[in-house]
């Protein structure tokens, strides 16, 4: 049975029996609040923290103590302990109402509420770049959206004029921009009605579930991972309504499921990567676990072998148990050492596997299984027209350079999906969009649609590999502007040169590496530089990232290259001639 976004989204609404018991109660919300120890109670009283509203509720006492002790050096733990971010799921509506009535202004709100805690409800205040406006981050498990959802999203930014736009993110997700806090209550309600949600998308929560953009239509996949991705998302977010039990994690955590050798979600840079393999005992498809991949200012690391094999029915309970183990035992002292990798390294892989198994109710988890292939598998490019496993149908992938889209694009994507396809689209971690289930005899007509002049199905060898984080236009942490610059430079390079094959250029505005420079052929990370003796915006250059089977992270190659076109353009031209076999176009003179 083909599962479409609209079908699976009924589970996010709690309307299906998936993950819900027959009386409608949520089967995942089972934990009891651990009783409060006298020691913790005394500290809460001393600090004037209300236990009921604090973020410490579902932590065991030992973790409560660690969180409270860490508050001095780790501001985020203090903010969460004082009042849990999940409080904003209801307070955001109340704040919106007060603002609408003119009884308060965003400027008067508690700083921790507006700048930090609101992220638990998906509202990211853009204080530095666009004060008073918010970016709203959604959850789009497996990057799958229906035309109804696309239209709803377009509607939310259509009236905002120049300040309203959206981005497809590097986790195949959507972020809306220019949002007003006063409007947020209505938007949250609307999101629920179309089966979407924004809860638990920022700060110390699980990020968007990634999988395969061609799940269910891919002739080479071992399994359609969409249902698992939806079920994990439902477990984490309580069907999009918010799950108090999993909101106070020590740090963010990324989970990705890869059903083919392409590793579309880059499991090697996820804290938890599940890779589909055949179980030699049963022949069924299950998953090997990889653990701890992440990027940050201080450390960038690929995941390590988690030496665990999961059957399909163990996947959701495993993820739940892993999150609980991370919540209860993960490091809270130093935010730079709080990602999952640190905990796994501290405990060792076998001990971590044992703890997660115990948390699953005493399951002895199997160690990984070997799956050997004799051939070499090159990660497929999903852009362009490709035959699906369903005879007579193709998917059509189109390039959205750097992921930036506008209200009209949402509407056009929805219309195209309805007119030619099955009314759904898929987003990719490369910030592009795919239209599945296009009958082969409609492909030619679809390709003639004007939208594909703007977002090309056959984009050039640089444009089709371009990825960029948000950068200084909206992100307060950015050292440089990224998206506009990335598009302008690639356009010029493609006018001037020919490239024998696709080159994946990733831009990221600062060392947090949201734009994942370490997975790119050429990674450009915002950093300091000088031009004519004066400080200017610059990039650090990374080379050699490979993705798919046996991936490698890119290494830093050079730094201090000014972003000014007079410097960066010739620099990249030479790099592409020397390292990527690029050649100047006939008749174009390019100076070295
Ligand atoms: Fe990111 C923080 C944008 C994917 C590592 N990231 C931020 C913030 C929220 C900072 C802020 O408050 O302004 C950025 C919001 C800017 C804005 O207005 O959009 C931001 N991150 C993004 C997005 C939108 C980049 C994009 O243009 O696509 C991506 C949203 C994904 C999503 O849908 O949830 C995004 N961020 C990533 C990735 C890539 C990935 O997940 O594969 C990474 C590296 C992988 C990882 O997390 O290990 C990433 N973002 C970070 C970090 C460093 C985390 C750390 O452990 O230190 C931060 C800073 C932080 O969390 O303290 C950060
Ligand atoms: Fe912002 Fe830096 Fe992430 Fe880019 S990499 S979105 S500049 S935090």
PDB file of C-alpha atoms in Angstrom, residues 201-402:
ATOM      1  CA  UNK A 201      11.884  22.158  16.877  1.00  0.00           C
ATOM      2  CA  UNK A 202      14.552  24.212  18.602  1.00  0.00           C
ATOM      3  CA  UNK A 203      16.917  24.209  21.601  1.00  0.00           C
ATOM      4  CA  UNK A 204      17.316  20.916  23.453  1.00  0.00           C
ATOM      5  CA  UNK A 205      14.943  18.810  21.399  1.00  0.00           C
ATOM      6  CA  UNK A 206      15.051  16.277  18.604  1.00  0.00           C
ATOM      7  CA  UNK A 207      15.345  17.928  15.177  1.00  0.00           C
ATOM      8  CA  UNK A 208      13.364  17.060  12.061  1.00  0.00           C
ATOM      9  CA  UNK A 209      13.317  13.345  11.239  1.00  0.00           C
ATOM     10  CA  UNK A 210      15.169  12.755   7.983  1.00  0.00           C
ATOM     11  CA  UNK A 211      14.917   9.782   5.666  1.00  0.00           C
ATOM     12  CA  UNK A 212      14.844   9.357   1.927  1.00  0.00           C
ATOM     13  CA  UNK A 213      13.265  11.861  -0.458  1.00  0.00           C
ATOM     14  CA  UNK A 214      12.373   8.935  -2.704  1.00  0.00           C
ATOM     15  CA  UNK A 215      11.018   6.644  -0.001  1.00  0.00           C
ATOM     16  CA  UNK A 216       8.293   4.416  -1.368  1.00  0.00           C
ATOM     17  CA  UNK A 217       9.116   5.141  -4.999  1.00  0.00           C
ATOM     18  CA  UNK A 218      12.774   4.122  -5.116  1.00  0.00           C
ATOM     19  CA  UNK A 219      13.572   0.942  -7.061  1.00  0.00           C
ATOM     20  CA  UNK A 220      16.703   0.461  -4.935  1.00  0.00           C
ATOM     21  CA  UNK A 221      15.453   1.071  -1.389  1.00  0.00           C
ATOM     22  CA  UNK A 222      15.420  -1.740   1.137  1.00  0.00           C
ATOM     23  CA  UNK A 223      12.413  -0.284   2.939  1.00  0.00           C
ATOM     24  CA  UNK A 224       9.964   2.623   2.730  1.00  0.00           C
ATOM     25  CA  UNK A 225      11.020   4.483   5.895  1.00  0.00           C
ATOM     26  CA  UNK A 226       8.205   7.040   5.926  1.00  0.00           C
ATOM     27  CA  UNK A 227       5.969   5.219   8.392  1.00  0.00           C
ATOM     28  CA  UNK A 228       8.849   4.766  10.830  1.00  0.00           C
ATOM     29  CA  UNK A 229       9.784   8.416  10.500  1.00  0.00           C
ATOM     30  CA  UNK A 230       6.198   9.479  11.170  1.00  0.00           C
ATOM     31  CA  UNK A 231       5.909   7.137  14.126  1.00  0.00           C
ATOM     32  CA  UNK A 232       9.169   8.359  15.669  1.00  0.00           C
ATOM     33  CA  UNK A 233       8.032  11.938  15.155  1.00  0.00           C
ATOM     34  CA  UNK A 234       4.662  11.155  16.746  1.00  0.00           C
ATOM     35  CA  UNK A 235       6.404   9.549  19.710  1.00  0.00           C
ATOM     36  CA  UNK A 236       8.745  12.510  20.176  1.00  0.00           C
ATOM     37  CA  UNK A 237       6.067  15.199  19.815  1.00  0.00           C
ATOM     38  CA  UNK A 238       2.979  13.413  21.142  1.00  0.00           C
ATOM     39  CA  UNK A 239       1.359  13.579  17.724  1.00  0.00           C
ATOM     40  CA  UNK A 240       2.465  17.168  17.238  1.00  0.00           C
ATOM     41  CA  UNK A 241       0.858  18.370  20.456  1.00  0.00           C
ATOM     42  CA  UNK A 242       4.071  18.372  22.477  1.00  0.00           C
ATOM     43  CA  UNK A 243       5.585  15.719  24.710  1.00  0.00           C
ATOM     44  CA  UNK A 244       6.591  16.985  28.147  1.00  0.00           C
ATOM     45  CA  UNK A 245       8.542  13.825  28.861  1.00  0.00           C
ATOM     46  CA  UNK A 246      11.130  14.467  26.169  1.00  0.00           C
ATOM     47  CA  UNK A 247      11.587  18.218  26.222  1.00  0.00           C
ATOM     48  CA  UNK A 248      14.442  18.610  28.653  1.00  0.00           C
ATOM     49  CA  UNK A 249      17.266  16.836  26.857  1.00  0.00           C
ATOM     50  CA  UNK A 250      20.846  17.898  27.604  1.00  0.00           C
ATOM     51  CA  UNK A 251      21.251  19.170  24.031  1.00  0.00           C
ATOM     52  CA  UNK A 252      19.789  18.981  20.530  1.00  0.00           C
ATOM     53  CA  UNK A 253      19.782  15.586  18.856  1.00  0.00           C
ATOM     54  CA  UNK A 254      19.477  14.563  15.205  1.00  0.00           C
ATOM     55  CA  UNK A 255      18.028  11.260  14.013  1.00  0.00           C
ATOM     56  CA  UNK A 256      18.088   9.995  10.423  1.00  0.00           C
ATOM     57  CA  UNK A 257      16.967   6.764   8.760  1.00  0.00           C
ATOM     58  CA  UNK A 258      18.661   5.604   5.582  1.00  0.00           C
ATOM     59  CA  UNK A 259      16.924   2.926   3.509  1.00  0.00           C
ATOM     60  CA  UNK A 260      19.451   2.665   0.680  1.00  0.00           C
ATOM     61  CA  UNK A 261      23.152   2.671  -0.017  1.00  0.00           C
ATOM     62  CA  UNK A 262      22.908   6.340  -1.018  1.00  0.00           C
ATOM     63  CA  UNK A 263      22.531   7.405   2.612  1.00  0.00           C
ATOM     64  CA  UNK A 264      20.361  10.347   1.559  1.00  0.00           C
ATOM     65  CA  UNK A 265      19.958  11.722   5.129  1.00  0.00           C
ATOM     66  CA  UNK A 266      23.739  11.666   5.813  1.00  0.00           C
ATOM     67  CA  UNK A 267      23.432   9.327   8.788  1.00  0.00           C
ATOM     68  CA  UNK A 268      27.151   9.781   9.476  1.00  0.00           C
ATOM     69  CA  UNK A 269      26.538  13.331  10.694  1.00  0.00           C
ATOM     70  CA  UNK A 270      23.466  12.500  12.775  1.00  0.00           C
ATOM     71  CA  UNK A 271      23.629  11.761  16.488  1.00  0.00           C
ATOM     72  CA  UNK A 272      21.608   8.649  15.709  1.00  0.00           C
ATOM     73  CA  UNK A 273      21.843   7.124  12.248  1.00  0.00           C
ATOM     74  CA  UNK A 274      19.851   4.030  11.357  1.00  0.00           C
ATOM     75  CA  UNK A 275      20.988   2.244   8.204  1.00  0.00           C
ATOM     76  CA  UNK A 276      18.806  -0.378   6.585  1.00  0.00           C
ATOM     77  CA  UNK A 277      20.368  -3.836   6.208  1.00  0.00           C
ATOM     78  CA  UNK A 278      19.087  -7.382   5.772  1.00  0.00           C
ATOM     79  CA  UNK A 279      18.876  -9.511   8.890  1.00  0.00           C
ATOM     80  CA  UNK A 280      20.855 -12.662   7.996  1.00  0.00           C
ATOM     81  CA  UNK A 281      18.722 -14.669  10.456  1.00  0.00           C
ATOM     82  CA  UNK A 282      15.344 -13.843   8.921  1.00  0.00           C
ATOM     83  CA  UNK A 283      16.045 -12.081   5.630  1.00  0.00           C
ATOM     84  CA  UNK A 284      13.899  -9.188   6.883  1.00  0.00           C
ATOM     85  CA  UNK A 285      15.090  -5.610   6.645  1.00  0.00           C
ATOM     86  CA  UNK A 286      16.284  -4.053   9.904  1.00  0.00           C
ATOM     87  CA  UNK A 287      18.718  -1.321  10.873  1.00  0.00           C
ATOM     88  CA  UNK A 288      22.327  -1.031  12.022  1.00  0.00           C
ATOM     89  CA  UNK A 289      22.858   1.859  14.396  1.00  0.00           C
ATOM     90  CA  UNK A 290      25.490   4.579  14.126  1.00  0.00           C
ATOM     91  CA  UNK A 291      25.966   6.996  16.986  1.00  0.00           C
ATOM     92  CA  UNK A 292      27.274  10.428  17.760  1.00  0.00           C
ATOM     93  CA  UNK A 293      27.860  12.289  14.483  1.00  0.00           C
ATOM     94  CA  UNK A 294      27.640  16.041  14.918  1.00  0.00           C
ATOM     95  CA  UNK A 295      29.065  19.450  14.053  1.00  0.00           C
ATOM     96  CA  UNK A 296      29.652  22.359  16.377  1.00  0.00           C
ATOM     97  CA  UNK A 297      32.035  25.243  16.909  1.00  0.00           C
ATOM     98  CA  UNK A 298      34.349  23.088  19.027  1.00  0.00           C
ATOM     99  CA  UNK A 299      34.086  19.621  17.536  1.00  0.00           C
ATOM    100  CA  UNK A 300      33.087  18.013  14.238  1.00  0.00           C
ATOM    101  CA  UNK A 301      32.868  14.286  14.131  1.00  0.00           C
ATOM    102  CA  UNK A 302      31.416  11.476  12.074  1.00  0.00           C
ATOM    103  CA  UNK A 303      29.344   8.950  13.927  1.00  0.00           C
ATOM    104  CA  UNK A 304      30.887   5.788  15.315  1.00  0.00           C
ATOM    105  CA  UNK A 305      29.653   2.239  14.928  1.00  0.00           C
ATOM    106  CA  UNK A 306      26.856   1.762  17.462  1.00  0.00           C
ATOM    107  CA  UNK A 307      27.247  -2.032  17.175  1.00  0.00           C
ATOM    108  CA  UNK A 308      23.505  -2.562  17.458  1.00  0.00           C
ATOM    109  CA  UNK A 309      20.988  -4.165  15.134  1.00  0.00           C
ATOM    110  CA  UNK A 310      17.289  -3.312  15.350  1.00  0.00           C
ATOM    111  CA  UNK A 311      14.361  -5.118  13.852  1.00  0.00           C
ATOM    112  CA  UNK A 312      11.746  -2.785  12.387  1.00  0.00           C
ATOM    113  CA  UNK A 313       9.444  -3.106  15.369  1.00  0.00           C
ATOM    114  CA  UNK A 314      12.301  -2.197  17.712  1.00  0.00           C
ATOM    115  CA  UNK A 315      13.027   1.108  15.975  1.00  0.00           C
ATOM    116  CA  UNK A 316      10.497   3.392  17.701  1.00  0.00           C
ATOM    117  CA  UNK A 317      10.932   1.858  21.191  1.00  0.00           C
ATOM    118  CA  UNK A 318      14.711   2.055  20.700  1.00  0.00           C
ATOM    119  CA  UNK A 319      14.582   5.751  19.794  1.00  0.00           C
ATOM    120  CA  UNK A 320      12.319   6.470  22.751  1.00  0.00           C
ATOM    121  CA  UNK A 321      14.576   4.584  25.169  1.00  0.00           C
ATOM    122  CA  UNK A 322      17.710   6.193  23.724  1.00  0.00           C
ATOM    123  CA  UNK A 323      16.212   9.653  24.223  1.00  0.00           C
ATOM    124  CA  UNK A 324      15.286   8.794  27.820  1.00  0.00           C
ATOM    125  CA  UNK A 325      18.781   7.478  28.539  1.00  0.00           C
ATOM    126  CA  UNK A 326      20.254  10.625  26.988  1.00  0.00           C
ATOM    127  CA  UNK A 327      17.830  12.796  28.974  1.00  0.00           C
ATOM    128  CA  UNK A 328      18.580  11.099  32.280  1.00  0.00           C
ATOM    129  CA  UNK A 329      22.316  10.492  31.980  1.00  0.00           C
ATOM    130  CA  UNK A 330      23.668  12.914  29.343  1.00  0.00           C
ATOM    131  CA  UNK A 331      26.150  15.646  30.272  1.00  0.00           C
ATOM    132  CA  UNK A 332      24.631  18.930  31.410  1.00  0.00           C
ATOM    133  CA  UNK A 333      27.698  20.764  32.718  1.00  0.00           C
ATOM    134  CA  UNK A 334      29.327  21.990  29.569  1.00  0.00           C
ATOM    135  CA  UNK A 335      27.133  22.738  26.543  1.00  0.00           C
ATOM    136  CA  UNK A 336      30.059  22.051  24.248  1.00  0.00           C
ATOM    137  CA  UNK A 337      30.277  18.518  25.621  1.00  0.00           C
ATOM    138  CA  UNK A 338      26.607  17.681  25.866  1.00  0.00           C
ATOM    139  CA  UNK A 339      25.892  16.090  22.477  1.00  0.00           C
ATOM    140  CA  UNK A 340      25.220  12.354  22.426  1.00  0.00           C
ATOM    141  CA  UNK A 341      28.742  11.436  21.269  1.00  0.00           C
ATOM    142  CA  UNK A 342      30.270  12.528  24.577  1.00  0.00           C
ATOM    143  CA  UNK A 343      27.961  10.296  26.538  1.00  0.00           C
ATOM    144  CA  UNK A 344      28.511   7.271  24.297  1.00  0.00           C
ATOM    145  CA  UNK A 345      32.279   7.758  24.504  1.00  0.00           C
ATOM    146  CA  UNK A 346      32.108   8.053  28.289  1.00  0.00           C
ATOM    147  CA  UNK A 347      29.999   4.948  28.699  1.00  0.00           C
ATOM    148  CA  UNK A 348      31.479   2.881  25.820  1.00  0.00           C
ATOM    149  CA  UNK A 349      29.299   1.483  23.030  1.00  0.00           C
ATOM    150  CA  UNK A 350      28.488  -1.892  24.694  1.00  0.00           C
ATOM    151  CA  UNK A 351      27.422  -0.207  27.946  1.00  0.00           C
ATOM    152  CA  UNK A 352      25.304   2.328  26.056  1.00  0.00           C
ATOM    153  CA  UNK A 353      23.594  -0.503  24.111  1.00  0.00           C
ATOM    154  CA  UNK A 354      22.941  -2.305  27.378  1.00  0.00           C
ATOM    155  CA  UNK A 355      21.457   0.801  29.015  1.00  0.00           C
ATOM    156  CA  UNK A 356      19.140   1.496  26.105  1.00  0.00           C
ATOM    157  CA  UNK A 357      18.072  -2.175  26.051  1.00  0.00           C
ATOM    158  CA  UNK A 358      17.354  -2.004  29.790  1.00  0.00           C
ATOM    159  CA  UNK A 359      15.295   1.147  29.265  1.00  0.00           C
ATOM    160  CA  UNK A 360      13.301  -0.704  26.604  1.00  0.00           C
ATOM    161  CA  UNK A 361      12.139  -3.003  29.375  1.00  0.00           C
ATOM    162  CA  UNK A 362      15.040  -5.388  29.606  1.00  0.00           C
ATOM    163  CA  UNK A 363      15.654  -6.120  25.945  1.00  0.00           C
ATOM    164  CA  UNK A 364      18.984  -7.655  24.980  1.00  0.00           C
ATOM    165  CA  UNK A 365      19.758  -5.763  21.815  1.00  0.00           C
ATOM    166  CA  UNK A 366      21.580  -7.616  19.084  1.00  0.00           C
ATOM    167  CA  UNK A 367      24.958  -6.462  17.842  1.00  0.00           C
ATOM    168  CA  UNK A 368      25.217  -5.147  14.294  1.00  0.00           C
ATOM    169  CA  UNK A 369      24.913  -7.378  11.256  1.00  0.00           C
ATOM    170  CA  UNK A 370      27.315  -7.339   8.335  1.00  0.00           C
ATOM    171  CA  UNK A 371      26.046  -6.621   4.853  1.00  0.00           C
ATOM    172  CA  UNK A 372      28.715  -6.777   2.179  1.00  0.00           C
ATOM    173  CA  UNK A 373      28.439  -5.503  -1.374  1.00  0.00           C
ATOM    174  CA  UNK A 374      30.883  -6.389  -4.134  1.00  0.00           C
ATOM    175  CA  UNK A 375      30.265  -3.300  -6.233  1.00  0.00           C
ATOM    176  CA  UNK A 376      30.836   0.397  -5.654  1.00  0.00           C
ATOM    177  CA  UNK A 377      27.695   2.502  -5.199  1.00  0.00           C
ATOM    178  CA  UNK A 378      27.705   6.154  -6.161  1.00  0.00           C
ATOM    179  CA  UNK A 379      25.140   8.283  -4.355  1.00  0.00           C
ATOM    180  CA  UNK A 380      22.393   9.075  -6.851  1.00  0.00           C
ATOM    181  CA  UNK A 381      21.448  12.606  -7.851  1.00  0.00           C
ATOM    182  CA  UNK A 382      17.684  12.778  -7.297  1.00  0.00           C
ATOM    183  CA  UNK A 383      17.188  15.924  -9.400  1.00  0.00           C
ATOM    184  CA  UNK A 384      15.877  15.473 -12.932  1.00  0.00           C
ATOM    185  CA  UNK A 385      13.437  12.837 -14.210  1.00  0.00           C
ATOM    186  CA  UNK A 386      13.770   9.269 -12.855  1.00  0.00           C
ATOM    187  CA  UNK A 387      11.668   6.139 -13.247  1.00  0.00           C
ATOM    188  CA  UNK A 388       9.924   5.054 -10.064  1.00  0.00           C
ATOM    189  CA  UNK A 389       9.570   1.502  -8.905  1.00  0.00           C
ATOM    190  CA  UNK A 390       5.882   1.860  -9.830  1.00  0.00           C
ATOM    191  CA  UNK A 391       5.742   1.207 -13.560  1.00  0.00           C
ATOM    192  CA  UNK A 392       4.604   4.104 -15.701  1.00  0.00           C
ATOM    193  CA  UNK A 393       5.526   6.774 -13.138  1.00  0.00           C
ATOM    194  CA  UNK A 394       8.521   9.039 -12.633  1.00  0.00           C
ATOM    195  CA  UNK A 395       9.629  11.424  -9.955  1.00  0.00           C
ATOM    196  CA  UNK A 396      10.788  14.847 -11.076  1.00  0.00           C
ATOM    197  CA  UNK A 397      13.347  16.620  -8.908  1.00  0.00           C
ATOM    198  CA  UNK A 398      13.832  20.341  -9.281  1.00  0.00           C
ATOM    199  CA  UNK A 399      16.570  22.549  -7.919  1.00  0.00           C
ATOM    200  CA  UNK A 400      15.759  25.318  -5.441  1.00  0.00           C
ATOM    201  CA  UNK A 401      19.124  27.072  -5.148  1.00  0.00           C
ATOM    202  CA  UNK A 402      19.865  27.556  -1.406  1.00  0.00           C
TER     203      UNK A 402
END
